[in-house]
């Protein structure tokens, strides 16, 4: 079974703090993704990475950065947290394009972040 | 830009009722299609997927979906819902050969016992 884990289920931070969200997958997947999930908006892609040290902006990258130093780990960084970044953050991984399994994405449990 | 729409924001059904959740996408090329489900307090999990072949696909827990290419639709169905089907359902599209998924806004299903 694919397992995607996220470092925290719940986080409370103050405005202006630097926030690190970590994601680890154990299936040797090339692709990893960070989304935020907000009611009525579905999942919106923040950043993704298709290889170590590679990153691509998604639909809403402003205010975020990412790091992928190892294949299994993908970190999301909020450089200076703001109240509008209060949300549920989901990490996902998938095999590379053409690898089979239809490139299905597998999700972690999510981190619910509250910025005060 | 690609987009995915889901017809209903919130659906309320009684147990044993039939379910159909609508999903339409806008993309001119070949796509892979997915339905994901998120049960209360749990992570998103794959319900079913379509890549090619028979446009009627069966998933877990008695769900099925039909791909109608001419309508750019991928509707989710279940003949008889149970209380345990209460969840949020997301339709997603991935262009063939592309890296990224595009998710719909989700439909919340509440099944009354």
PDB file of C-alpha atoms in Angstrom:
ATOM      1  CA  UNK A   1       0.000   0.000   0.000  1.00  0.00           C
ATOM      2  CA  UNK A   2       1.177   3.473  -0.846  1.00  0.00           C
ATOM      3  CA  UNK A   3       1.710   5.553   2.209  1.00  0.00           C
ATOM      4  CA  UNK A   4       1.923   9.317   2.261  1.00  0.00           C
ATOM      5  CA  UNK A   5       2.478  10.874   5.648  1.00  0.00           C
ATOM      6  CA  UNK A   6       2.397  14.480   6.746  1.00  0.00           C
ATOM      7  CA  UNK A   7       4.291  15.783   9.735  1.00  0.00           C
ATOM      8  CA  UNK A   8       1.328  17.294  11.577  1.00  0.00           C
ATOM      9  CA  UNK A   9      -2.439  16.882  11.537  1.00  0.00           C
ATOM     10  CA  UNK A  10      -3.071  20.244  13.192  1.00  0.00           C
ATOM     11  CA  UNK A  11      -0.946  23.361  13.491  1.00  0.00           C
ATOM     12  CA  UNK A  12      -1.588  26.755  15.054  1.00  0.00           C
ATOM     13  CA  UNK A  13       0.779  29.570  14.105  1.00  0.00           C
ATOM     14  CA  UNK A  14       0.907  33.317  14.470  1.00  0.00           C
ATOM     15  CA  UNK A  15       0.938  35.840  11.643  1.00  0.00           C
ATOM     16  CA  UNK A  16       4.469  36.393  10.382  1.00  0.00           C
ATOM     17  CA  UNK A  17       5.843  33.050  11.557  1.00  0.00           C
ATOM     18  CA  UNK A  18       7.726  30.796   9.182  1.00  0.00           C
ATOM     19  CA  UNK A  19       5.888  27.493   8.807  1.00  0.00           C
ATOM     20  CA  UNK A  20       7.225  24.179   7.546  1.00  0.00           C
ATOM     21  CA  UNK A  21       4.927  21.380   6.409  1.00  0.00           C
ATOM     22  CA  UNK A  22       6.603  18.092   5.639  1.00  0.00           C
ATOM     23  CA  UNK A  23       5.444  15.216   3.487  1.00  0.00           C
ATOM     24  CA  UNK A  24       7.018  11.796   3.056  1.00  0.00           C
ATOM     25  CA  UNK A  25       6.024   9.005   0.659  1.00  0.00           C
ATOM     26  CA  UNK A  26       7.276   5.448   0.669  1.00  0.00           C
ATOM     27  CA  UNK A  27       6.502   4.327  -2.874  1.00  0.00           C
ATOM     28  CA  UNK A  28       9.500   5.763  -4.696  1.00  0.00           C
ATOM     29  CA  UNK A  29       7.193   8.074  -6.653  1.00  0.00           C
ATOM     30  CA  UNK A  30       8.793  10.683  -8.868  1.00  0.00           C
ATOM     31  CA  UNK A  31       6.010  13.255  -8.584  1.00  0.00           C
ATOM     32  CA  UNK A  32       4.910  15.031  -5.442  1.00  0.00           C
ATOM     33  CA  UNK A  33       2.318  17.747  -4.998  1.00  0.00           C
ATOM     34  CA  UNK A  34       1.063  20.276  -2.471  1.00  0.00           C
ATOM     35  CA  UNK A  35      -2.545  21.399  -2.537  1.00  0.00           C
ATOM     36  CA  UNK A  36      -4.697  23.509  -0.318  1.00  0.00           C
ATOM     37  CA  UNK A  37      -8.308  22.527   0.217  1.00  0.00           C
ATOM     38  CA  UNK A  38     -10.917  25.145   1.003  1.00  0.00           C
ATOM     39  CA  UNK A  39     -14.701  24.697   1.215  1.00  0.00           C
ATOM     40  CA  UNK A  40     -16.385  25.239  -2.124  1.00  0.00           C
ATOM     41  CA  UNK A  41     -13.081  25.607  -3.957  1.00  0.00           C
ATOM     42  CA  UNK A  42     -11.942  21.997  -4.057  1.00  0.00           C
ATOM     43  CA  UNK A  43      -8.228  21.341  -4.248  1.00  0.00           C
ATOM     44  CA  UNK A  44      -5.932  23.989  -5.651  1.00  0.00           C
ATOM     45  CA  UNK A  45      -2.397  23.156  -6.640  1.00  0.00           C
ATOM     46  CA  UNK A  46       0.292  25.195  -4.916  1.00  0.00           C
ATOM     47  CA  UNK A  47       3.503  23.559  -6.165  1.00  0.00           C
ATOM     48  CA  UNK A  48       4.607  20.255  -7.558  1.00  0.00           C
ATOM     49  CA  UNK A  49       7.875  18.485  -8.115  1.00  0.00           C
ATOM     50  CA  UNK A  50       8.695  15.793 -10.662  1.00  0.00           C
ATOM     51  CA  UNK A  51      12.202  15.070  -9.466  1.00  0.00           C
ATOM     52  CA  UNK A  52      14.652  15.805  -6.706  1.00  0.00           C
ATOM     53  CA  UNK A  53      15.536  19.506  -6.578  1.00  0.00           C
ATOM     54  CA  UNK A  54      12.958  20.248  -9.273  1.00  0.00           C
ATOM     55  CA  UNK A  55       9.861  22.320  -8.624  1.00  0.00           C
ATOM     56  CA  UNK A  56       7.108  23.888 -10.634  1.00  0.00           C
ATOM     57  CA  UNK A  57       4.542  26.488  -9.656  1.00  0.00           C
ATOM     58  CA  UNK A  58       0.945  25.442  -9.535  1.00  0.00           C
ATOM     59  CA  UNK A  59      -2.104  27.666  -9.641  1.00  0.00           C
ATOM     60  CA  UNK A  60      -1.595  29.522  -6.349  1.00  0.00           C
ATOM     61  CA  UNK A  61       2.127  29.658  -5.464  1.00  0.00           C
ATOM     62  CA  UNK A  62       2.162  33.162  -3.980  1.00  0.00           C
ATOM     63  CA  UNK A  63       3.291  33.187  -0.368  1.00  0.00           C
ATOM     64  CA  UNK A  64       4.658  29.644  -0.542  1.00  0.00           C
ATOM     65  CA  UNK A  65       7.893  27.930  -1.429  1.00  0.00           C
ATOM     66  CA  UNK A  66       8.916  24.272  -1.550  1.00  0.00           C
ATOM     67  CA  UNK A  67      11.947  22.104  -1.127  1.00  0.00           C
ATOM     68  CA  UNK A  68      12.706  18.638  -2.429  1.00  0.00           C
ATOM     69  CA  UNK A  69      16.158  17.500  -1.371  1.00  0.00           C
ATOM     70  CA  UNK A  70      15.297  13.791  -1.316  1.00  0.00           C
ATOM     71  CA  UNK A  71      12.984  11.809  -3.532  1.00  0.00           C
ATOM     72  CA  UNK A  72      10.701  10.718  -0.728  1.00  0.00           C
ATOM     73  CA  UNK A  73      10.320  14.100   0.975  1.00  0.00           C
ATOM     74  CA  UNK A  74       8.602  17.283  -0.179  1.00  0.00           C
ATOM     75  CA  UNK A  75       8.353  20.294   2.094  1.00  0.00           C
ATOM     76  CA  UNK A  76       6.023  23.262   1.865  1.00  0.00           C
ATOM     77  CA  UNK A  77       7.207  26.510   3.412  1.00  0.00           C
ATOM     78  CA  UNK A  78       5.155  29.520   4.339  1.00  0.00           C
ATOM     79  CA  UNK A  79       7.799  32.227   4.568  1.00  0.00           C
ATOM     80  CA  UNK A  80       5.623  34.607   6.597  1.00  0.00           C
ATOM     81  CA  UNK A  81       2.282  33.102   7.499  1.00  0.00           C
ATOM     82  CA  UNK A  82      -0.830  35.193   7.020  1.00  0.00           C
ATOM     83  CA  UNK A  83      -4.408  34.647   8.140  1.00  0.00           C
ATOM     84  CA  UNK A  84      -5.545  33.968   4.566  1.00  0.00           C
ATOM     85  CA  UNK A  85      -3.297  30.923   4.557  1.00  0.00           C
ATOM     86  CA  UNK A  86      -5.510  29.242   7.147  1.00  0.00           C
ATOM     87  CA  UNK A  87      -6.544  26.100   5.321  1.00  0.00           C
ATOM     88  CA  UNK A  88      -6.211  22.339   4.961  1.00  0.00           C
ATOM     89  CA  UNK A  89      -2.968  21.400   3.210  1.00  0.00           C
ATOM     90  CA  UNK A  90      -2.787  18.124   1.328  1.00  0.00           C
ATOM     91  CA  UNK A  91       0.275  16.383   0.016  1.00  0.00           C
ATOM     92  CA  UNK A  92       0.094  13.811  -2.768  1.00  0.00           C
ATOM     93  CA  UNK A  93       2.463  11.654  -4.748  1.00  0.00           C
ATOM     94  CA  UNK A  94       2.231   9.800  -8.027  1.00  0.00           C
ATOM     95  CA  UNK A  95       4.473   7.779 -10.319  1.00  0.00           C
ATOM     96  CA  UNK A  96       6.037   9.513 -13.317  1.00  0.00           C
ATOM     97  CA  UNK A  97       4.003  10.002 -16.474  1.00  0.00           C
ATOM     98  CA  UNK A  98       3.771   6.734 -18.369  1.00  0.00           C
ATOM     99  CA  UNK A  99       4.812   4.577 -15.437  1.00  0.00           C
ATOM    100  CA  UNK A 100       1.539   2.759 -15.115  1.00  0.00           C
ATOM    101  CA  UNK A 101      -1.089   2.752 -12.400  1.00  0.00           C
ATOM    102  CA  UNK A 102      -2.502   5.525 -14.529  1.00  0.00           C
ATOM    103  CA  UNK A 103      -0.369   7.978 -12.668  1.00  0.00           C
ATOM    104  CA  UNK A 104      -2.905   7.942  -9.873  1.00  0.00           C
ATOM    105  CA  UNK A 105      -2.291  10.403  -7.092  1.00  0.00           C
ATOM    106  CA  UNK A 106      -2.134   9.165  -3.506  1.00  0.00           C
ATOM    107  CA  UNK A 107      -2.889  11.588  -0.724  1.00  0.00           C
ATOM    108  CA  UNK A 108      -1.700  12.130   2.797  1.00  0.00           C
ATOM    109  CA  UNK A 109      -4.077  12.770   5.713  1.00  0.00           C
ATOM    110  CA  UNK A 110      -3.742  16.551   5.486  1.00  0.00           C
ATOM    111  CA  UNK A 111      -2.519  19.263   7.830  1.00  0.00           C
ATOM    112  CA  UNK A 112      -5.092  21.705   9.138  1.00  0.00           C
ATOM    113  CA  UNK A 113      -3.294  25.009   9.631  1.00  0.00           C
ATOM    114  CA  UNK A 114      -4.739  27.881  11.607  1.00  0.00           C
ATOM    115  CA  UNK A 115      -2.930  31.212  11.388  1.00  0.00           C
ATOM    116  CA  UNK A 116      -3.901  33.671  14.125  1.00  0.00           C
TER     117      UNK A 116
ATOM    118  CA  UNK B   1      -7.283  26.612 -19.050  1.00  0.00           C
ATOM    119  CA  UNK B   2      -8.698  23.293 -18.021  1.00  0.00           C
ATOM    120  CA  UNK B   3     -11.534  23.291 -15.547  1.00  0.00           C
ATOM    121  CA  UNK B   4     -13.801  20.796 -13.850  1.00  0.00           C
ATOM    122  CA  UNK B   5     -17.316  21.536 -12.697  1.00  0.00           C
ATOM    123  CA  UNK B   6     -19.490  19.488 -10.401  1.00  0.00           C
ATOM    124  CA  UNK B   7     -23.188  20.057 -10.660  1.00  0.00           C
ATOM    125  CA  UNK B   8     -24.159  20.018  -7.031  1.00  0.00           C
ATOM    126  CA  UNK B   9     -22.570  21.537  -3.996  1.00  0.00           C
ATOM    127  CA  UNK B  10     -24.550  19.479  -1.472  1.00  0.00           C
ATOM    128  CA  UNK B  11     -26.789  16.463  -2.053  1.00  0.00           C
ATOM    129  CA  UNK B  12     -29.012  15.000   0.638  1.00  0.00           C
ATOM    130  CA  UNK B  13     -30.485  11.535   0.163  1.00  0.00           C
ATOM    131  CA  UNK B  14     -32.205   8.900   2.231  1.00  0.00           C
ATOM    132  CA  UNK B  15     -30.679   5.441   2.527  1.00  0.00           C
ATOM    133  CA  UNK B  16     -31.443   3.170  -0.435  1.00  0.00           C
ATOM    134  CA  UNK B  17     -31.962   6.113  -2.797  1.00  0.00           C
ATOM    135  CA  UNK B  18     -30.071   6.159  -6.066  1.00  0.00           C
ATOM    136  CA  UNK B  19     -27.215   8.570  -6.542  1.00  0.00           C
ATOM    137  CA  UNK B  20     -25.858  10.425  -9.526  1.00  0.00           C
ATOM    138  CA  UNK B  21     -23.230  13.130  -9.152  1.00  0.00           C
ATOM    139  CA  UNK B  22     -22.437  15.146 -12.219  1.00  0.00           C
ATOM    140  CA  UNK B  23     -18.960  16.089 -13.428  1.00  0.00           C
ATOM    141  CA  UNK B  24     -18.041  18.006 -16.564  1.00  0.00           C
ATOM    142  CA  UNK B  25     -14.640  19.116 -17.722  1.00  0.00           C
ATOM    143  CA  UNK B  26     -13.282  21.474 -20.310  1.00  0.00           C
ATOM    144  CA  UNK B  27     -10.299  20.129 -22.215  1.00  0.00           C
ATOM    145  CA  UNK B  28     -10.059  19.297 -25.889  1.00  0.00           C
ATOM    146  CA  UNK B  29      -7.573  16.446 -25.768  1.00  0.00           C
ATOM    147  CA  UNK B  30      -7.419  12.985 -24.262  1.00  0.00           C
ATOM    148  CA  UNK B  31      -7.807  12.835 -20.520  1.00  0.00           C
ATOM    149  CA  UNK B  32      -7.639  10.460 -17.620  1.00  0.00           C
ATOM    150  CA  UNK B  33     -10.591  10.809 -15.274  1.00  0.00           C
ATOM    151  CA  UNK B  34     -10.902  10.134 -11.572  1.00  0.00           C
ATOM    152  CA  UNK B  35     -13.335  10.254  -8.708  1.00  0.00           C
ATOM    153  CA  UNK B  36     -11.932  10.653  -5.221  1.00  0.00           C
ATOM    154  CA  UNK B  37     -13.834  10.422  -1.946  1.00  0.00           C
ATOM    155  CA  UNK B  38     -13.092  12.009   1.409  1.00  0.00           C
ATOM    156  CA  UNK B  39     -14.932  10.480   4.342  1.00  0.00           C
ATOM    157  CA  UNK B  40     -15.286  12.667   7.447  1.00  0.00           C
ATOM    158  CA  UNK B  41     -11.923  12.998   9.164  1.00  0.00           C
ATOM    159  CA  UNK B  42     -10.145  10.824   6.623  1.00  0.00           C
ATOM    160  CA  UNK B  43      -7.795  11.447   3.740  1.00  0.00           C
ATOM    161  CA  UNK B  44      -8.750  11.562   0.077  1.00  0.00           C
ATOM    162  CA  UNK B  45      -8.886   8.132  -1.472  1.00  0.00           C
ATOM    163  CA  UNK B  46      -9.416   6.909  -4.995  1.00  0.00           C
ATOM    164  CA  UNK B  47     -12.917   5.690  -5.767  1.00  0.00           C
ATOM    165  CA  UNK B  48     -12.455   4.838  -9.443  1.00  0.00           C
ATOM    166  CA  UNK B  49     -10.598   5.910 -12.556  1.00  0.00           C
ATOM    167  CA  UNK B  50     -10.924   5.827 -16.327  1.00  0.00           C
ATOM    168  CA  UNK B  51      -8.075   5.751 -18.817  1.00  0.00           C
ATOM    169  CA  UNK B  52      -9.347   4.003 -21.900  1.00  0.00           C
ATOM    170  CA  UNK B  53     -11.592   1.194 -23.094  1.00  0.00           C
ATOM    171  CA  UNK B  54     -15.047   0.548 -21.686  1.00  0.00           C
ATOM    172  CA  UNK B  55     -16.482   3.956 -20.772  1.00  0.00           C
ATOM    173  CA  UNK B  56     -18.384   2.427 -17.877  1.00  0.00           C
ATOM    174  CA  UNK B  57     -15.989   1.863 -15.012  1.00  0.00           C
ATOM    175  CA  UNK B  58     -16.632   0.226 -11.699  1.00  0.00           C
ATOM    176  CA  UNK B  59     -15.007   1.277  -8.484  1.00  0.00           C
ATOM    177  CA  UNK B  60     -15.012   0.341  -4.853  1.00  0.00           C
ATOM    178  CA  UNK B  61     -18.107   0.131  -2.639  1.00  0.00           C
ATOM    179  CA  UNK B  62     -20.553  -0.338  -5.514  1.00  0.00           C
ATOM    180  CA  UNK B  63     -19.793   2.959  -7.272  1.00  0.00           C
ATOM    181  CA  UNK B  64     -19.540   3.272 -11.028  1.00  0.00           C
ATOM    182  CA  UNK B  65     -18.993   6.114 -13.456  1.00  0.00           C
ATOM    183  CA  UNK B  66     -19.668   6.604 -17.139  1.00  0.00           C
ATOM    184  CA  UNK B  67     -17.437   8.589 -19.451  1.00  0.00           C
ATOM    185  CA  UNK B  68     -19.380  10.303 -22.237  1.00  0.00           C
ATOM    186  CA  UNK B  69     -16.776  11.877 -24.475  1.00  0.00           C
ATOM    187  CA  UNK B  70     -19.232  13.910 -26.551  1.00  0.00           C
ATOM    188  CA  UNK B  71     -20.548  15.556 -23.415  1.00  0.00           C
ATOM    189  CA  UNK B  72     -17.186  15.910 -21.654  1.00  0.00           C
ATOM    190  CA  UNK B  73     -18.828  14.252 -18.682  1.00  0.00           C
ATOM    191  CA  UNK B  74     -17.864  11.636 -16.128  1.00  0.00           C
ATOM    192  CA  UNK B  75     -20.848  11.157 -13.837  1.00  0.00           C
ATOM    193  CA  UNK B  76     -20.669   9.058 -10.697  1.00  0.00           C
ATOM    194  CA  UNK B  77     -23.506   6.674  -9.843  1.00  0.00           C
ATOM    195  CA  UNK B  78     -24.576   4.269  -7.169  1.00  0.00           C
ATOM    196  CA  UNK B  79     -27.924   2.426  -7.285  1.00  0.00           C
ATOM    197  CA  UNK B  80     -28.525   2.383  -3.542  1.00  0.00           C
ATOM    198  CA  UNK B  81     -26.658   4.609  -1.098  1.00  0.00           C
ATOM    199  CA  UNK B  82     -25.867   3.808   2.501  1.00  0.00           C
ATOM    200  CA  UNK B  83     -25.364   6.057   5.492  1.00  0.00           C
ATOM    201  CA  UNK B  84     -21.650   5.201   5.313  1.00  0.00           C
ATOM    202  CA  UNK B  85     -21.449   6.883   1.891  1.00  0.00           C
ATOM    203  CA  UNK B  86     -21.738  10.266   3.590  1.00  0.00           C
ATOM    204  CA  UNK B  87     -18.614  12.046   2.368  1.00  0.00           C
ATOM    205  CA  UNK B  88     -17.291  14.650  -0.012  1.00  0.00           C
ATOM    206  CA  UNK B  89     -16.724  13.540  -3.591  1.00  0.00           C
ATOM    207  CA  UNK B  90     -14.239  15.113  -5.962  1.00  0.00           C
ATOM    208  CA  UNK B  91     -14.015  14.667  -9.711  1.00  0.00           C
ATOM    209  CA  UNK B  92     -10.544  15.146 -11.229  1.00  0.00           C
ATOM    210  CA  UNK B  93      -9.113  15.300 -14.713  1.00  0.00           C
ATOM    211  CA  UNK B  94      -5.553  14.749 -15.901  1.00  0.00           C
ATOM    212  CA  UNK B  95      -4.571  15.398 -19.523  1.00  0.00           C
ATOM    213  CA  UNK B  96      -2.862  12.401 -21.035  1.00  0.00           C
ATOM    214  CA  UNK B  97       0.875  12.864 -20.709  1.00  0.00           C
ATOM    215  CA  UNK B  98       0.477  15.816 -18.388  1.00  0.00           C
ATOM    216  CA  UNK B  99       1.728  16.019 -14.841  1.00  0.00           C
ATOM    217  CA  UNK B 100      -1.108  17.733 -13.093  1.00  0.00           C
ATOM    218  CA  UNK B 101      -4.607  16.982 -11.972  1.00  0.00           C
ATOM    219  CA  UNK B 102      -7.414  19.513 -12.063  1.00  0.00           C
ATOM    220  CA  UNK B 103      -9.986  18.952  -9.353  1.00  0.00           C
ATOM    221  CA  UNK B 104     -13.596  19.982  -9.235  1.00  0.00           C
ATOM    222  CA  UNK B 105     -14.949  21.934  -6.252  1.00  0.00           C
ATOM    223  CA  UNK B 106     -16.423  18.827  -4.665  1.00  0.00           C
ATOM    224  CA  UNK B 107     -19.941  17.618  -3.854  1.00  0.00           C
ATOM    225  CA  UNK B 108     -20.892  16.948  -0.289  1.00  0.00           C
ATOM    226  CA  UNK B 109     -23.185  13.939   0.063  1.00  0.00           C
ATOM    227  CA  UNK B 110     -25.268  13.485   3.193  1.00  0.00           C
ATOM    228  CA  UNK B 111     -27.158  10.208   3.521  1.00  0.00           C
ATOM    229  CA  UNK B 112     -29.903  10.173   6.122  1.00  0.00           C
ATOM    230  CA  UNK B 113     -30.455   6.901   7.987  1.00  0.00           C
TER     231      UNK B 113
END
